PDB file of C-alpha atoms and ligand atoms in Angstrom:
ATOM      1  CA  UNK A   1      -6.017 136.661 225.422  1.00 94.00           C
ATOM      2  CA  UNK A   2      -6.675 133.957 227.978  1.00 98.00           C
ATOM      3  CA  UNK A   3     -10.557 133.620 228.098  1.00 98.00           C
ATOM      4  CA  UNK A   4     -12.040 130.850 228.980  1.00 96.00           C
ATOM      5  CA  UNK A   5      -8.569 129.280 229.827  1.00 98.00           C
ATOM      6  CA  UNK A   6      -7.915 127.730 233.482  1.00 98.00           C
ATOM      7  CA  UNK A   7      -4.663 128.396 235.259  1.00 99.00           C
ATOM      8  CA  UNK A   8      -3.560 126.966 238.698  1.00 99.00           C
ATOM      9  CA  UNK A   9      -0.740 129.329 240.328  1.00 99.00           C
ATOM     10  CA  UNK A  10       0.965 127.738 243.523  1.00 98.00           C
ATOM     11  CA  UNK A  11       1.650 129.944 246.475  1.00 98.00           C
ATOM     12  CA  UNK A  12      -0.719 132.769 245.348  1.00 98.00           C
ATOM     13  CA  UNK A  13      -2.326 134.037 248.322  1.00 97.00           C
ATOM     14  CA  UNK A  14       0.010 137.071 248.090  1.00 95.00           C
ATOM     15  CA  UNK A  15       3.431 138.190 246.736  1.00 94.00           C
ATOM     16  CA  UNK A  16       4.092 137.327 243.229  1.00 96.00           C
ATOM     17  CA  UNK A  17       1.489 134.722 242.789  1.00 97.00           C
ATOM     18  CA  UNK A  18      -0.913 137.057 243.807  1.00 98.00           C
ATOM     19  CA  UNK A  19      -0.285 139.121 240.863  1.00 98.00           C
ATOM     20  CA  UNK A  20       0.203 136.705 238.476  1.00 98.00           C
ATOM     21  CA  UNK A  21      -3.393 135.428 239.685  1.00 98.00           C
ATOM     22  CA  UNK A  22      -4.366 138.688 239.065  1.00 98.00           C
ATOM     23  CA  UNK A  23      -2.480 139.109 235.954  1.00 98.00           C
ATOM     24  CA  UNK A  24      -4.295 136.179 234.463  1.00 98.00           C
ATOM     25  CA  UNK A  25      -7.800 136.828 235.081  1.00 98.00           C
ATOM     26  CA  UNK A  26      -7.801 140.217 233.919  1.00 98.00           C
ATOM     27  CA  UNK A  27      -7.152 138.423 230.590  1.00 98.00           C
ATOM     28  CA  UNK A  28     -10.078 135.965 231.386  1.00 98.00           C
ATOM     29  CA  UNK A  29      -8.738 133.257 232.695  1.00 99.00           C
ATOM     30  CA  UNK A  30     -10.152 131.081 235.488  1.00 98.00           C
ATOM     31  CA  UNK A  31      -8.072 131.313 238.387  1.00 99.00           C
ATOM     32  CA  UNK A  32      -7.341 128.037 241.155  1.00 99.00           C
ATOM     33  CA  UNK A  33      -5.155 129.730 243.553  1.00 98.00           C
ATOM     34  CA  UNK A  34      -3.227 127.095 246.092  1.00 98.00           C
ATOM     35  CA  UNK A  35      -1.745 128.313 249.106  1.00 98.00           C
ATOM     36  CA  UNK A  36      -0.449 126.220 252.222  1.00 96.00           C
ATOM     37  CA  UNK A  37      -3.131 125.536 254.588  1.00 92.00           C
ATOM     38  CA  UNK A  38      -2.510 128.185 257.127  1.00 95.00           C
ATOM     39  CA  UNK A  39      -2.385 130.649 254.511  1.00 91.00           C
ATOM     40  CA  UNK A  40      -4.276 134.190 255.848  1.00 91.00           C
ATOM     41  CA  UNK A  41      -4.912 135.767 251.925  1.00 96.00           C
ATOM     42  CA  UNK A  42      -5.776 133.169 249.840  1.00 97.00           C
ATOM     43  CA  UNK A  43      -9.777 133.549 250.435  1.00 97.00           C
ATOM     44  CA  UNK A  44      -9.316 137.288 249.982  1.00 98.00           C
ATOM     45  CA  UNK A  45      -7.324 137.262 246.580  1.00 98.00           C
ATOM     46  CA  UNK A  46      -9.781 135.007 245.853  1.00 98.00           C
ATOM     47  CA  UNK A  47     -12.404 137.326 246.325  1.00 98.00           C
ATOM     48  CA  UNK A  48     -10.488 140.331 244.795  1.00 98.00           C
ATOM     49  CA  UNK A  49      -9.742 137.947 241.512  1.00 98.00           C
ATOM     50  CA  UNK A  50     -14.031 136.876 241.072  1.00 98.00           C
ATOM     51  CA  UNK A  51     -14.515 140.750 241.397  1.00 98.00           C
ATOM     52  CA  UNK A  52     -12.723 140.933 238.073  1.00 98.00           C
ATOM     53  CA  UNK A  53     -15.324 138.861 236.533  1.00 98.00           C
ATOM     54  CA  UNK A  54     -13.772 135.288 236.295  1.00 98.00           C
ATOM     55  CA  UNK A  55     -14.283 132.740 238.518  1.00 98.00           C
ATOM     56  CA  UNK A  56     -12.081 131.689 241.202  1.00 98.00           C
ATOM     57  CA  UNK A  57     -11.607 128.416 243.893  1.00 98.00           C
ATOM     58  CA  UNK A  58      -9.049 128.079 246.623  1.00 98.00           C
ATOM     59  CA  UNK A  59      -7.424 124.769 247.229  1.00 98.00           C
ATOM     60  CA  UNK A  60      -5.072 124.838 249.942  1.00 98.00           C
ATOM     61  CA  UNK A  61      -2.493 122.555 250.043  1.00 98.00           C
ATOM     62  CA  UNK A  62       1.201 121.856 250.369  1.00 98.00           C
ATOM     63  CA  UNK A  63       3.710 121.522 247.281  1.00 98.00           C
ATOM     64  CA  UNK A  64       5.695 119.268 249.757  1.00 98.00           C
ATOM     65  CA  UNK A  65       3.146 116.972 250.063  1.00 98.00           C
ATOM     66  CA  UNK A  66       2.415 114.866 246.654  1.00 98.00           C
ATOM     67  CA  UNK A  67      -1.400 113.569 247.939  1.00 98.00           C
ATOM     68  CA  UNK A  68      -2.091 117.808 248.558  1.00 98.00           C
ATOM     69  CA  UNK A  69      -0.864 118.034 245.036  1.00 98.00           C
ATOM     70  CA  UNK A  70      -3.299 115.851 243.791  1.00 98.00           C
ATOM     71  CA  UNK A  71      -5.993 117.053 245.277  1.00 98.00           C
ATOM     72  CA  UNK A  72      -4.879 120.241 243.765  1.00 98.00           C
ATOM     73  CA  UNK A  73      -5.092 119.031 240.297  1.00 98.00           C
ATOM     74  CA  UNK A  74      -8.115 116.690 241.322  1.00 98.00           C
ATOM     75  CA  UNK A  75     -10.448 119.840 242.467  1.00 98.00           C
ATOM     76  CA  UNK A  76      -8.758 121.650 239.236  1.00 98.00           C
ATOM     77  CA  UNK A  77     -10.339 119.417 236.852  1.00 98.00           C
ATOM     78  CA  UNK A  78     -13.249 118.606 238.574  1.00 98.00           C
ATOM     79  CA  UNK A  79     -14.323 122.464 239.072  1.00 98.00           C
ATOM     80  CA  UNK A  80     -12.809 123.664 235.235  1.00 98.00           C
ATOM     81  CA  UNK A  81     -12.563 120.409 233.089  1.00 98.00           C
ATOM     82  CA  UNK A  82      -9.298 121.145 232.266  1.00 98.00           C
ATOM     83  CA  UNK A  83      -5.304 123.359 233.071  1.00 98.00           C
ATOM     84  CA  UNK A  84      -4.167 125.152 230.276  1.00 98.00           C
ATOM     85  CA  UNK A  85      -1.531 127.297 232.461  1.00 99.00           C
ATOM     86  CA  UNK A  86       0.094 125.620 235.529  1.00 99.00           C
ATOM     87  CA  UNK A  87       2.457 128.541 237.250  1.00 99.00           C
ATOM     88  CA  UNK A  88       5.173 126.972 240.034  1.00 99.00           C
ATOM     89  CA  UNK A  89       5.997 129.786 242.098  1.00 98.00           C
ATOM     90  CA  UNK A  90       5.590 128.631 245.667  1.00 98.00           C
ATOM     91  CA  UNK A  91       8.792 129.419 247.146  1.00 97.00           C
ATOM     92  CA  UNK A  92      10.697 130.710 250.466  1.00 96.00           C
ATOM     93  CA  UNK A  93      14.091 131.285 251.642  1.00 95.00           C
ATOM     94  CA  UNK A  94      16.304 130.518 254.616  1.00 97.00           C
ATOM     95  CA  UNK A  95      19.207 132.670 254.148  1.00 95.00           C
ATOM     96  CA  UNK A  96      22.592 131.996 255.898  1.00 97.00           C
ATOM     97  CA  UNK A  97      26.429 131.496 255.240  1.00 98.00           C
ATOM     98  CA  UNK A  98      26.860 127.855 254.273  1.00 98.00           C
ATOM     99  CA  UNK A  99      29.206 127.477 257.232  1.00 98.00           C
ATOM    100  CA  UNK A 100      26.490 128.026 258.977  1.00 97.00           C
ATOM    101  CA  UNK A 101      23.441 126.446 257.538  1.00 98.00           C
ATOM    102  CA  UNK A 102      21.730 124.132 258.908  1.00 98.00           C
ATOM    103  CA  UNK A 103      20.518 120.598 257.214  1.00 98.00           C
ATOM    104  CA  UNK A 104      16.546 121.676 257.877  1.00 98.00           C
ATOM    105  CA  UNK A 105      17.413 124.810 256.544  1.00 98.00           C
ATOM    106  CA  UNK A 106      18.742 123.426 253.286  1.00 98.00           C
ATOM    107  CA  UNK A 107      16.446 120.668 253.177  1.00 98.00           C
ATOM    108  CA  UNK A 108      13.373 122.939 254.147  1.00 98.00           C
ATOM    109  CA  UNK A 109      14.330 124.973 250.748  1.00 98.00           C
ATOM    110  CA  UNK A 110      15.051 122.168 248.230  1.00 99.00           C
ATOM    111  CA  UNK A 111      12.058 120.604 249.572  1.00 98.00           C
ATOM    112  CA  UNK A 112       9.239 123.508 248.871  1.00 98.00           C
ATOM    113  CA  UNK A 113      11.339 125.332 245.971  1.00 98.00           C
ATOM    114  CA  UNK A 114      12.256 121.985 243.872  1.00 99.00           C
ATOM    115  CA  UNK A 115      10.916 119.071 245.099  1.00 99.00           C
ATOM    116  CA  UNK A 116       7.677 120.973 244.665  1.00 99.00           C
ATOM    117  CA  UNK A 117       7.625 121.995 241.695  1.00 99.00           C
ATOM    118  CA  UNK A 118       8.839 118.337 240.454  1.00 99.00           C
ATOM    119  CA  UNK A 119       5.612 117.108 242.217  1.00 99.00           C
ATOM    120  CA  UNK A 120       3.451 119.597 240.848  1.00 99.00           C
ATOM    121  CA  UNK A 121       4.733 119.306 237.297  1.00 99.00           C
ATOM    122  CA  UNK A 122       4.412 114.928 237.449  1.00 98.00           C
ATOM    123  CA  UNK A 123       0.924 115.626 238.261  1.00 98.00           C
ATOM    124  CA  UNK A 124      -0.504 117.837 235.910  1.00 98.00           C
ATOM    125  CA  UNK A 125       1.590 116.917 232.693  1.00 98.00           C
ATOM    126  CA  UNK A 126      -0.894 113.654 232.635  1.00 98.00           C
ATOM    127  CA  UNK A 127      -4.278 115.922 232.314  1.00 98.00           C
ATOM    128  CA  UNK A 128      -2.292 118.305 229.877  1.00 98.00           C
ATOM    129  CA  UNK A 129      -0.922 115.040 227.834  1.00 98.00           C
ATOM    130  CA  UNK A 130      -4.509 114.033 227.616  1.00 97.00           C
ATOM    131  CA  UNK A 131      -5.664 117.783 226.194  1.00 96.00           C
ATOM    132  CA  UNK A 132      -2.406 117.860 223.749  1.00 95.00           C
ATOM    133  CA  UNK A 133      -1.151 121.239 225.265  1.00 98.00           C
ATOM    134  CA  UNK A 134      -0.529 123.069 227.799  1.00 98.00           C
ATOM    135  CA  UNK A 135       1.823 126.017 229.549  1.00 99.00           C
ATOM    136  CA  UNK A 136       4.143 125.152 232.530  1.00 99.00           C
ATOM    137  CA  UNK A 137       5.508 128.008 233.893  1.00 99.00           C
ATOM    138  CA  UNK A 138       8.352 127.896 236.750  1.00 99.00           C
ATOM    139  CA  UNK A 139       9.557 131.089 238.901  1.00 98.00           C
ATOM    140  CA  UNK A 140      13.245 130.559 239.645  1.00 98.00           C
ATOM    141  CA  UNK A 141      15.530 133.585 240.086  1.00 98.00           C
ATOM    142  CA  UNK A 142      18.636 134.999 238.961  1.00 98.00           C
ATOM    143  CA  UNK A 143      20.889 133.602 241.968  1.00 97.00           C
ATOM    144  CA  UNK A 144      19.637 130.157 240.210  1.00 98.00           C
ATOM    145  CA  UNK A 145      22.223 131.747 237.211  1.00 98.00           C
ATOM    146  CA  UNK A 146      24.738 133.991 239.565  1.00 97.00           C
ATOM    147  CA  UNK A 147      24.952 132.151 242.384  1.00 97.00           C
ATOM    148  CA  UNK A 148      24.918 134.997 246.105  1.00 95.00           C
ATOM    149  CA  UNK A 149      26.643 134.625 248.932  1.00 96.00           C
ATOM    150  CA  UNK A 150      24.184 133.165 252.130  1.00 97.00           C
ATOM    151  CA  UNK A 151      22.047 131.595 249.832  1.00 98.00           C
ATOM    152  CA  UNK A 152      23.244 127.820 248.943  1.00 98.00           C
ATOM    153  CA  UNK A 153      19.839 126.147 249.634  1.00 98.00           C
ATOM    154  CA  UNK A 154      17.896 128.945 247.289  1.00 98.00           C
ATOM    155  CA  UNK A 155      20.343 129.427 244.747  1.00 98.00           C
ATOM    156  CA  UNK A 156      20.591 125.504 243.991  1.00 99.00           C
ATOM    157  CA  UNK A 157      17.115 125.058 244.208  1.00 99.00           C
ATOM    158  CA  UNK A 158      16.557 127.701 241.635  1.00 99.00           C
ATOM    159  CA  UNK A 159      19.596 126.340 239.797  1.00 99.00           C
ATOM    160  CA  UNK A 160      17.894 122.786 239.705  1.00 99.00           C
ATOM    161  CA  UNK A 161      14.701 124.208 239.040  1.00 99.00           C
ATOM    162  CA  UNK A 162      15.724 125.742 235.560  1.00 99.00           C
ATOM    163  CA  UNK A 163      17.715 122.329 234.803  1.00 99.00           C
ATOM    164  CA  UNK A 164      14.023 120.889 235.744  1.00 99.00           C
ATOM    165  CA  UNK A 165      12.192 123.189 233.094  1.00 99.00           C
ATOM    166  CA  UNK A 166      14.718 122.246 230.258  1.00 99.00           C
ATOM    167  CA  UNK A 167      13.860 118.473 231.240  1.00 99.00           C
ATOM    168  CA  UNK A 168      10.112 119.119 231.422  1.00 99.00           C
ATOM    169  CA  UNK A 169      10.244 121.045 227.881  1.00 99.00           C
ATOM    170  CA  UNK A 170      11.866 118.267 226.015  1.00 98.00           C
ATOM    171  CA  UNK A 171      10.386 115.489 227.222  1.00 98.00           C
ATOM    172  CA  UNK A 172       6.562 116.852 226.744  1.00 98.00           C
ATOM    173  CA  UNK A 173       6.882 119.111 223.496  1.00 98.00           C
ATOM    174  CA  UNK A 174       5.658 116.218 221.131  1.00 98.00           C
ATOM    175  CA  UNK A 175       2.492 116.338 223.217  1.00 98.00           C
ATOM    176  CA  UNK A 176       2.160 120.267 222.464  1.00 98.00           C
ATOM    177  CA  UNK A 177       2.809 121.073 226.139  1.00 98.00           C
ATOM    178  CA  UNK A 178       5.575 123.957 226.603  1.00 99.00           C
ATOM    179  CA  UNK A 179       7.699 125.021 229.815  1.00 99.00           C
ATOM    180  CA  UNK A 180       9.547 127.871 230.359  1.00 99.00           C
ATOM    181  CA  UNK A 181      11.096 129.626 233.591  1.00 99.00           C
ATOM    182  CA  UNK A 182      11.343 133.364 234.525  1.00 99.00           C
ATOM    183  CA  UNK A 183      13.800 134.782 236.707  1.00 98.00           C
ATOM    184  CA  UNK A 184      13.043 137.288 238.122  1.00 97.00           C
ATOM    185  CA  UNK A 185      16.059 139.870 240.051  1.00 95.00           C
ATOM    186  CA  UNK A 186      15.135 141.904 243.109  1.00 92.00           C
ATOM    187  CA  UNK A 187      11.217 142.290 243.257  1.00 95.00           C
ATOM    188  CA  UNK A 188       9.912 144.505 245.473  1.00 93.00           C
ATOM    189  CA  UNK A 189       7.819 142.296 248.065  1.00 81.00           C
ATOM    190  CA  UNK A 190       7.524 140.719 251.314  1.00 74.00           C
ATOM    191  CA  UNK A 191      10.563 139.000 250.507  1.00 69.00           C
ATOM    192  CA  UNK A 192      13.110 142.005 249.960  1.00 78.00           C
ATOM    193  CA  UNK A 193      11.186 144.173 252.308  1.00 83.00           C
ATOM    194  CA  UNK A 194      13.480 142.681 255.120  1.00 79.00           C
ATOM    195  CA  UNK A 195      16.287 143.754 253.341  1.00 82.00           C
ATOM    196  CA  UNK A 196      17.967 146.756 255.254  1.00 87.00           C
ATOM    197  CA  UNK A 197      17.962 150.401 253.547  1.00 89.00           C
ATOM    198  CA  UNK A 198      21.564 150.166 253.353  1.00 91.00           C
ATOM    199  CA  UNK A 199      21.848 146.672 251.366  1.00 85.00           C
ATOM    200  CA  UNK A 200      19.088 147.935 249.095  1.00 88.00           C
ATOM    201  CA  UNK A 201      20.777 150.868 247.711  1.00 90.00           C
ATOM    202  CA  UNK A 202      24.073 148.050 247.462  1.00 89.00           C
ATOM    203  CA  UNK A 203      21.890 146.457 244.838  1.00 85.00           C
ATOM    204  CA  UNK A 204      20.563 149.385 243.571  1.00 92.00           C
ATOM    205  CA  UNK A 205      23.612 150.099 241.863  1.00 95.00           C
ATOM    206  CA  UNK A 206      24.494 147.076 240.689  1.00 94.00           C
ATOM    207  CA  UNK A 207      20.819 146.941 238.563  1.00 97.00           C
ATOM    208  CA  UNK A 208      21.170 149.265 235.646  1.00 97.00           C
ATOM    209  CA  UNK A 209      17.582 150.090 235.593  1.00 97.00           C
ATOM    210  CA  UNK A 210      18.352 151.288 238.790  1.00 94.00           C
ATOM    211  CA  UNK A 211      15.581 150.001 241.060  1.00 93.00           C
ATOM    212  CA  UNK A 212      13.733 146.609 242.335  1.00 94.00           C
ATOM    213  CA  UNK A 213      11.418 145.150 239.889  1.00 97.00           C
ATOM    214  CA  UNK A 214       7.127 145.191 240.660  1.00 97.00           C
ATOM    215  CA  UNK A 215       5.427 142.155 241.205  1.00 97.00           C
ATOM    216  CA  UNK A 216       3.441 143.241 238.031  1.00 98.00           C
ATOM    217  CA  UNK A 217       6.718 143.081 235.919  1.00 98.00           C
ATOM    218  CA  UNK A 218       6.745 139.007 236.741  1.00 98.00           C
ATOM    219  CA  UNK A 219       3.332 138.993 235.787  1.00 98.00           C
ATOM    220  CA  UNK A 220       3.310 140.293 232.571  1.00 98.00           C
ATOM    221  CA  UNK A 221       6.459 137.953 231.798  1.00 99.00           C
ATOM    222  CA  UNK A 222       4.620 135.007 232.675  1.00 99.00           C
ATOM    223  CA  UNK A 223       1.026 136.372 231.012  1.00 98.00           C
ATOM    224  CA  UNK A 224       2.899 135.938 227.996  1.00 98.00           C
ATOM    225  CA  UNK A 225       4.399 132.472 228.347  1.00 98.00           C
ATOM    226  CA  UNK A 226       0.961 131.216 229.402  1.00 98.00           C
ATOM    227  CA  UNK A 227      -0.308 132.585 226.193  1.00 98.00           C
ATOM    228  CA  UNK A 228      -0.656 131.230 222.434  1.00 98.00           C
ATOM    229  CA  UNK A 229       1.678 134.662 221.952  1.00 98.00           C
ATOM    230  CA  UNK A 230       4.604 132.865 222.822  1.00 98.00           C
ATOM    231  CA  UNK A 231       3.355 129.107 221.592  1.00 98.00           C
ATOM    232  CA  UNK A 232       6.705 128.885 220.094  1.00 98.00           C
ATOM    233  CA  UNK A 233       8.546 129.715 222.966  1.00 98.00           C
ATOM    234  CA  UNK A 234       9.904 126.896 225.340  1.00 99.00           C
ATOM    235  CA  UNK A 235      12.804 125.778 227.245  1.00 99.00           C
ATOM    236  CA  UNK A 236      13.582 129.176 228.103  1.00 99.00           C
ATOM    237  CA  UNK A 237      14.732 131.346 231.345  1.00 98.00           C
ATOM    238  CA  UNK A 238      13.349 134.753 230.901  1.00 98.00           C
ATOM    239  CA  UNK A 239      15.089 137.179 233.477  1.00 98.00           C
ATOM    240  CA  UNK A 240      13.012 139.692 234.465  1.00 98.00           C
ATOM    241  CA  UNK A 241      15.960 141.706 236.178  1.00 98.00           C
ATOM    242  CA  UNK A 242      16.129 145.492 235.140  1.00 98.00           C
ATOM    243  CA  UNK A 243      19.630 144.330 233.526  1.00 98.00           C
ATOM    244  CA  UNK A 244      21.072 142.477 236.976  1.00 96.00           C
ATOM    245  CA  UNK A 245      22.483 139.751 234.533  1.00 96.00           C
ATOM    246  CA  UNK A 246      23.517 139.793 231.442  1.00 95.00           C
TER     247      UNK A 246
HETATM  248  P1  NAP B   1       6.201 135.428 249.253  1.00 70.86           P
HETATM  249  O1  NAP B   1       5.604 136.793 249.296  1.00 70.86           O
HETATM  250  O2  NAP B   1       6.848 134.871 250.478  1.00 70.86           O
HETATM  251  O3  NAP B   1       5.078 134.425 248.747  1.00 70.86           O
HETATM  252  C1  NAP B   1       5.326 133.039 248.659  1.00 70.86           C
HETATM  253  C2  NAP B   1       3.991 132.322 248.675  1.00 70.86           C
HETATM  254  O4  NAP B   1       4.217 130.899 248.652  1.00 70.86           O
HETATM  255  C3  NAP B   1       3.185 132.622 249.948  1.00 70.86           C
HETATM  256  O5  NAP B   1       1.831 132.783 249.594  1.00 70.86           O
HETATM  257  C4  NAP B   1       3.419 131.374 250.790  1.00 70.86           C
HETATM  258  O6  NAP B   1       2.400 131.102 251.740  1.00 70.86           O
HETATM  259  C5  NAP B   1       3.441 130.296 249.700  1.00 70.86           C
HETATM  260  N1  NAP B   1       4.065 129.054 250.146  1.00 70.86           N
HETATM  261  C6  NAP B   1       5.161 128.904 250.940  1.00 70.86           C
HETATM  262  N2  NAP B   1       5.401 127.597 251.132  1.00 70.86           N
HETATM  263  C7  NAP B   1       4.465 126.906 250.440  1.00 70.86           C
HETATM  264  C8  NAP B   1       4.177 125.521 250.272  1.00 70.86           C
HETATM  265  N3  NAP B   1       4.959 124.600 250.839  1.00 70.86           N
HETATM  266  N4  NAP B   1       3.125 125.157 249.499  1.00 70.86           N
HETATM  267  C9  NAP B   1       2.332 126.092 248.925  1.00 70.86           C
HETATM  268  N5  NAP B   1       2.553 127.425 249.062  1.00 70.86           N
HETATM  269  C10 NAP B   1       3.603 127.821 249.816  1.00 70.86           C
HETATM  270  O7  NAP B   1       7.313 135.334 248.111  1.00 70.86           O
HETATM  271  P2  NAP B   1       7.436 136.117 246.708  1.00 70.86           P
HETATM  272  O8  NAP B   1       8.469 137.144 246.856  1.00 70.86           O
HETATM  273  O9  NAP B   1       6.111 136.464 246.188  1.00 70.86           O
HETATM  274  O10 NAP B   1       8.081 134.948 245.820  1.00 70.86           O
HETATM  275  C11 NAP B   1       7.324 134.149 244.931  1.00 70.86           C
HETATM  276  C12 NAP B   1       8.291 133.341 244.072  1.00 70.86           C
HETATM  277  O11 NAP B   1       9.179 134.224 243.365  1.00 70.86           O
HETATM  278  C13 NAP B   1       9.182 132.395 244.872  1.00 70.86           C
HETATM  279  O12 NAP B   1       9.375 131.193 244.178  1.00 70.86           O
HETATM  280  C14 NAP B   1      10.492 133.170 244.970  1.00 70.86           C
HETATM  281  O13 NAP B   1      11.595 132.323 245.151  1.00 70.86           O
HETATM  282  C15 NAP B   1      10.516 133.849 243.617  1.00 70.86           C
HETATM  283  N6  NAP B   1      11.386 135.038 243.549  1.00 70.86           N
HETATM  284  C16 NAP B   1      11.124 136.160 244.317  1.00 70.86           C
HETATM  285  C17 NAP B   1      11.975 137.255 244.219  1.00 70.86           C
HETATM  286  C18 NAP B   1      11.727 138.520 244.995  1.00 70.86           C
HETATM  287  O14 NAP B   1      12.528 139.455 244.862  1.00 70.86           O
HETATM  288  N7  NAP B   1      10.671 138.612 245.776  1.00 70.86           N
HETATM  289  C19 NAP B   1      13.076 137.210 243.372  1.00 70.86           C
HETATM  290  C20 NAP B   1      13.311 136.065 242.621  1.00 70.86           C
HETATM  291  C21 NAP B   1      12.447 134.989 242.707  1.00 70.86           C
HETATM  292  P3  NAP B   1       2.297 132.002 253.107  1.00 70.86           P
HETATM  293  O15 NAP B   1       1.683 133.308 252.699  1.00 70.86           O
HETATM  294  O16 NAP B   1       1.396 131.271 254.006  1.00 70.86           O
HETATM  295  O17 NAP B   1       3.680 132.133 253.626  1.00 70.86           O
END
């Protein structure tokens, strides 16, 4: 479905990026994984993604920064020739009642979770202008929708973030590039492993599937955006939730 096709997924070392790396090349595509520069998995996903027979670079690099960026896209194109799929899914949290969160805190977030992908995007929509397509694919959340209490910096980053894929979509579709966002609920992962038992099973019944998402369910969400399967899809949140919103 994606062979011969080059996709760069930010903060892919591990998590959800991993997967959606790994998601990707197991339907051919050439794989750039970027992870910050002190990043322990990236070489090893790396590894893990050539063994299934596509080829794969690291460039490490921060979202923050825009001159990492484009080096990012710079070693993209000059190892591939082109970026058919560009996934934004670098992201953290910094959780805390907005009485008492701190500037960094809330600056830290907008910084890595928006500002990031608003770098990332401005530098690859020139090489996908230049190809007449492309698939730009952001990972906000739910809470960018809902809204939860202790998260003001994520929630409004993923908030802006899907106002930021509505903006990239229109302004790029005449030059056949699409972008869409998925939000995805509670995915089991680093991230909600620090969640204690008892606030799990609190969300547990509020999902009516009844359990945290995989990291595999994001990937196959986003396999499909990046493909032609969906080449009339864009603008679009897809929540990838087990029912959390609707
Ligand atoms: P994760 O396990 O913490 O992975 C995040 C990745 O991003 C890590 O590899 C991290 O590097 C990298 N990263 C952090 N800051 C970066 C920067 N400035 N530049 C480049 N890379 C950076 O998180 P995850 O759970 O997989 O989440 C991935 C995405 O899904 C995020 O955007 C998150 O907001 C979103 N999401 C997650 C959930 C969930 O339930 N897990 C739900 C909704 C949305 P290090 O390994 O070095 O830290």
């Amino acid at each position: 479905m994606l062979k011969g096709k080059t996709a760069v997924i930010t903060g892919s070392g591990r998590g959800i990026g991993k997967a959606i790396a790994m998601k990707l090349a197991s339907f051919g595509a050439n794989i750039v994984i970027n992870d910050i520069p002190s990043s322990d998995y990236a070489d090893a996903t790396c590894e893990e993604i050539k063994a299934l027979g596509v080829e794969c670079i690291v460039v490490k690099g921060d979202v923050r920064n825009s001159e990492d960026v484009a080096a990012l896209i710079k070693t993209a194109l000059d190892t591939f020739g082109k970026i058919d799929i560009f996934v934004n899914n670098a992201g953290i949290t910094r959780d805390g009642l907005m009485l008492r969160m701190s500037e960094e805190d809330w600056d830290l977030v907008l910084d890595i979770n928006l500002k990031g992908a608003f770098n990332c995007i401005k530098a690859v929509a020139r090489p996908m202008m230049k190809q007449r397509g492309g698939s730009i694919i952001n990972i906000a959340s739910v809470v960018g929708v809902m809204g939860n209490a202790g998260q003001a910096n994520y929630s409004a980053s993923k908030a802006g973030l899907i106002g930021l894929t509505k903006t990239t979509a229109k302004e790029f579709a005449s030059r056949g590039i699409r972008c869409n966002a998925v939000a995805p609920g509670f995915i089991a992962s680093d991230m909600t492993d620090k969640l204690s038992d008892d606030v799990k099973k609190e969300y547990f019944s509020a999902i009516p599937l009844g359990e945290f998402g995989t990291t595999e369910d994001v990937a196959n969400v986003v396999a499909f955006l990046a493909s032609d399967m969906s080449g009339y899809v864009t603008g679009q949140v897809v929540n990838v939730d087990g029912g959390l919103l609707m």
